[in-house]
Tab-separated table of C-alpha atoms in Angstrom:
chain	number	residue	atom	x	y	z
A	1364	UNK	CA	11.434	19.661	-33.818
A	1365	UNK	CA	11.131	21.281	-30.468
A	1366	UNK	CA	13.334	24.321	-31.439
A	1367	UNK	CA	11.156	24.807	-34.753
A	1368	UNK	CA	7.968	24.754	-32.723
A	1369	UNK	CA	9.215	27.334	-30.357
A	1370	UNK	CA	10.225	29.629	-33.330
A	1371	UNK	CA	6.856	29.141	-34.992
A	1372	UNK	CA	5.389	30.228	-31.666
A	1373	UNK	CA	7.428	33.667	-31.658
A	1374	UNK	CA	5.683	34.503	-35.073
A	1375	UNK	CA	3.004	37.352	-34.348
A	1376	UNK	CA	-0.432	35.848	-34.823
A	1377	UNK	CA	0.851	32.185	-34.087
A	1378	UNK	CA	-0.871	30.944	-30.883
A	1379	UNK	CA	-0.071	27.216	-30.996
A	1380	UNK	CA	1.881	24.754	-33.102
A	1381	UNK	CA	0.932	20.953	-33.442
A	1382	UNK	CA	4.008	19.053	-34.179
A	1383	UNK	CA	2.629	15.708	-33.404
A	1384	UNK	CA	2.746	14.356	-36.820
A	1385	UNK	CA	6.307	15.874	-37.751
A	1386	UNK	CA	8.779	13.111	-38.413
A	1387	UNK	CA	12.387	13.396	-39.157
A	1388	UNK	CA	14.044	11.191	-41.527
A	1389	UNK	CA	17.305	9.853	-40.188
A	1390	UNK	CA	17.681	6.811	-42.466
A	1391	UNK	CA	20.177	7.403	-45.057
A	1392	UNK	CA	17.787	5.932	-47.669
A	1393	UNK	CA	14.795	8.101	-46.717
A	1394	UNK	CA	17.151	11.008	-46.796
A	1395	UNK	CA	18.322	10.136	-50.318
A	1396	UNK	CA	14.726	9.494	-51.454
A	1397	UNK	CA	13.669	13.011	-50.149
A	1398	UNK	CA	16.653	14.669	-51.880
A	1399	UNK	CA	15.708	12.907	-55.023
A	1400	UNK	CA	12.051	13.829	-54.742
A	1401	UNK	CA	12.913	17.534	-54.200
A	1402	UNK	CA	15.446	17.756	-57.006
A	1403	UNK	CA	12.986	16.113	-59.400
A	1404	UNK	CA	10.128	18.619	-58.528
A	1405	UNK	CA	12.764	21.483	-59.048
A	1406	UNK	CA	13.773	20.082	-62.364
A	1407	UNK	CA	10.186	19.539	-63.521
A	1408	UNK	CA	9.199	23.143	-62.848
A	1409	UNK	CA	11.900	24.465	-65.231
A	1410	UNK	CA	11.545	24.937	-69.064
A	1411	UNK	CA	13.215	27.043	-71.460
A	1412	UNK	CA	10.620	29.282	-73.277
A	1413	UNK	CA	10.799	29.770	-77.044
A	1414	UNK	CA	9.470	32.227	-79.508
A	1415	UNK	CA	9.259	31.154	-83.101
A	1416	UNK	CA	10.939	27.952	-84.233
A	1417	UNK	CA	14.262	27.250	-82.234
A	1418	UNK	CA	14.905	30.663	-80.808
A	1419	UNK	CA	14.636	31.253	-76.954
A	1420	UNK	CA	12.575	34.114	-76.004
A	1421	UNK	CA	15.544	36.051	-74.620
A	1422	UNK	CA	19.330	35.525	-74.175
A	1423	UNK	CA	18.853	35.795	-70.396
A	1424	UNK	CA	16.271	33.165	-69.989
A	1425	UNK	CA	18.460	31.052	-72.648
A	1426	UNK	CA	21.405	31.316	-69.961
A	1427	UNK	CA	19.545	31.197	-66.765
A	1428	UNK	CA	17.000	28.345	-67.266
A	1429	UNK	CA	19.584	25.901	-68.314
A	1430	UNK	CA	21.837	27.026	-65.428
A	1431	UNK	CA	18.961	26.465	-62.965
A	1432	UNK	CA	18.202	22.898	-64.768
A	1433	UNK	CA	21.992	22.096	-64.249
A	1434	UNK	CA	21.584	22.894	-60.684
A	1435	UNK	CA	18.718	20.605	-60.247
A	1436	UNK	CA	20.358	17.930	-62.349
A	1437	UNK	CA	23.657	18.156	-60.223
A	1438	UNK	CA	21.476	17.586	-57.061
A	1439	UNK	CA	19.977	14.517	-58.718
A	1440	UNK	CA	23.345	13.150	-59.814
A	1441	UNK	CA	24.520	13.510	-56.322
A	1442	UNK	CA	21.385	11.868	-54.756
A	1443	UNK	CA	21.556	9.150	-57.371
A	1444	UNK	CA	25.024	8.420	-56.819
A	1445	UNK	CA	24.548	8.211	-53.103
A	1446	UNK	CA	21.818	5.476	-53.899
A	1447	UNK	CA	24.139	3.720	-56.286
A	1448	UNK	CA	22.230	4.769	-59.380
A	1449	UNK	CA	23.327	5.943	-62.878
A	1450	UNK	CA	21.711	9.054	-64.300
A	1451	UNK	CA	20.595	9.685	-67.690
A	1452	UNK	CA	19.114	13.139	-68.816
A	1453	UNK	CA	16.791	13.311	-71.653
A	1454	UNK	CA	15.576	16.645	-73.155
A	1455	UNK	CA	12.267	17.093	-74.876
A	1456	UNK	CA	10.980	19.881	-77.069
A	1457	UNK	CA	7.245	20.951	-76.932
A	1458	UNK	CA	5.061	23.033	-79.011
A	1459	UNK	CA	1.736	24.848	-79.154
A	1460	UNK	CA	-1.210	24.013	-81.512
A	1461	UNK	CA	-0.085	26.294	-84.372
A	1462	UNK	CA	1.761	24.672	-87.552
A	1463	UNK	CA	1.456	21.458	-89.338
A	1464	UNK	CA	2.266	18.075	-87.869
A	1465	UNK	CA	5.531	17.948	-89.738
A	1466	UNK	CA	6.657	21.547	-88.804
A	1467	UNK	CA	5.785	20.931	-85.132
A	1468	UNK	CA	7.731	17.643	-85.191
A	1469	UNK	CA	10.777	19.463	-86.617
A	1470	UNK	CA	10.428	22.350	-84.078
A	1471	UNK	CA	10.245	20.014	-81.066
A	1472	UNK	CA	13.318	18.080	-82.199
A	1473	UNK	CA	15.258	21.410	-82.710
A	1474	UNK	CA	14.192	22.634	-79.238
A	1475	UNK	CA	15.212	19.198	-77.751
A	1476	UNK	CA	18.559	19.378	-79.428
A	1477	UNK	CA	19.158	23.002	-78.416
A	1478	UNK	CA	18.685	22.242	-74.879
A	1479	UNK	CA	20.422	19.010	-74.967
A	1480	UNK	CA	23.738	20.672	-76.598
A	1481	UNK	CA	23.632	23.294	-73.903
A	1482	UNK	CA	23.524	20.950	-71.084
A	1483	UNK	CA	26.039	18.659	-72.496
A	1484	UNK	CA	28.603	21.478	-73.126
A	1485	UNK	CA	28.394	22.195	-69.291
A	1486	UNK	CA	28.361	18.670	-68.069
A	1487	UNK	CA	30.315	16.721	-70.748
A	1488	UNK	CA	30.580	13.720	-68.519
A	1489	UNK	CA	26.855	13.203	-68.236
A	1490	UNK	CA	24.698	10.966	-70.617
A	1491	UNK	CA	22.558	13.656	-72.078
A	1492	UNK	CA	20.406	13.140	-75.090
A	1493	UNK	CA	17.596	14.760	-77.114
A	1494	UNK	CA	14.396	12.560	-77.108
A	1495	UNK	CA	13.634	11.128	-80.538
A	1496	UNK	CA	10.285	12.814	-81.485
A	1497	UNK	CA	7.638	10.504	-81.686
A	1498	UNK	CA	4.984	13.004	-80.559
A	1499	UNK	CA	4.796	15.585	-77.845
A	1500	UNK	CA	2.834	13.626	-75.202
A	1501	UNK	CA	3.790	15.770	-72.292
A	1502	UNK	CA	0.542	17.547	-72.131
A	1503	UNK	CA	2.388	20.901	-72.410
A	1504	UNK	CA	0.849	23.400	-74.824
A	1505	UNK	CA	3.676	25.846	-74.984
A	1506	UNK	CA	6.731	26.518	-77.069
A	1507	UNK	CA	9.431	25.013	-74.793
A	1508	UNK	CA	12.084	22.632	-73.990
A	1509	UNK	CA	12.398	20.396	-70.830
A	1510	UNK	CA	14.780	18.142	-69.243
A	1511	UNK	CA	14.097	14.760	-67.411
A	1512	UNK	CA	16.204	12.587	-65.454
A	1513	UNK	CA	16.024	8.763	-65.448
A	1514	UNK	CA	17.861	6.465	-62.995
A	1515	UNK	CA	19.396	2.900	-63.621
A	1516	UNK	CA	21.244	0.764	-61.283
């Protein structure tokens, strides 16, 4: 902490640093919890964006976003295993407000399946499933697919 404080003082314009409330986690469980929280935040911020139906907006995004998701999932798997937990990945499709209820349900299912298939192809040992569509309750009003990780003992 002191080394960091000294480095921050060296930044032009910084005249003082109060490190009195900085704590450093040393307990393995605290470190694992912090790693899980960081990886979850990273994964929650990622979504494959789609154009019409089940077609991703671009080939580059269709490759890059699942790759970034896999990196976050790998971090979650590592942290989960360190905590003695099993990992389950669920993909969900999302839609905007256009289209009928039936069409939107079909599109959400297609998007969730599209992502689940790509993630499973890269990590066949993981438990990856597309969520059954009962409704898009995520609050997302966008054409996308997302991945979520759950843990079990």
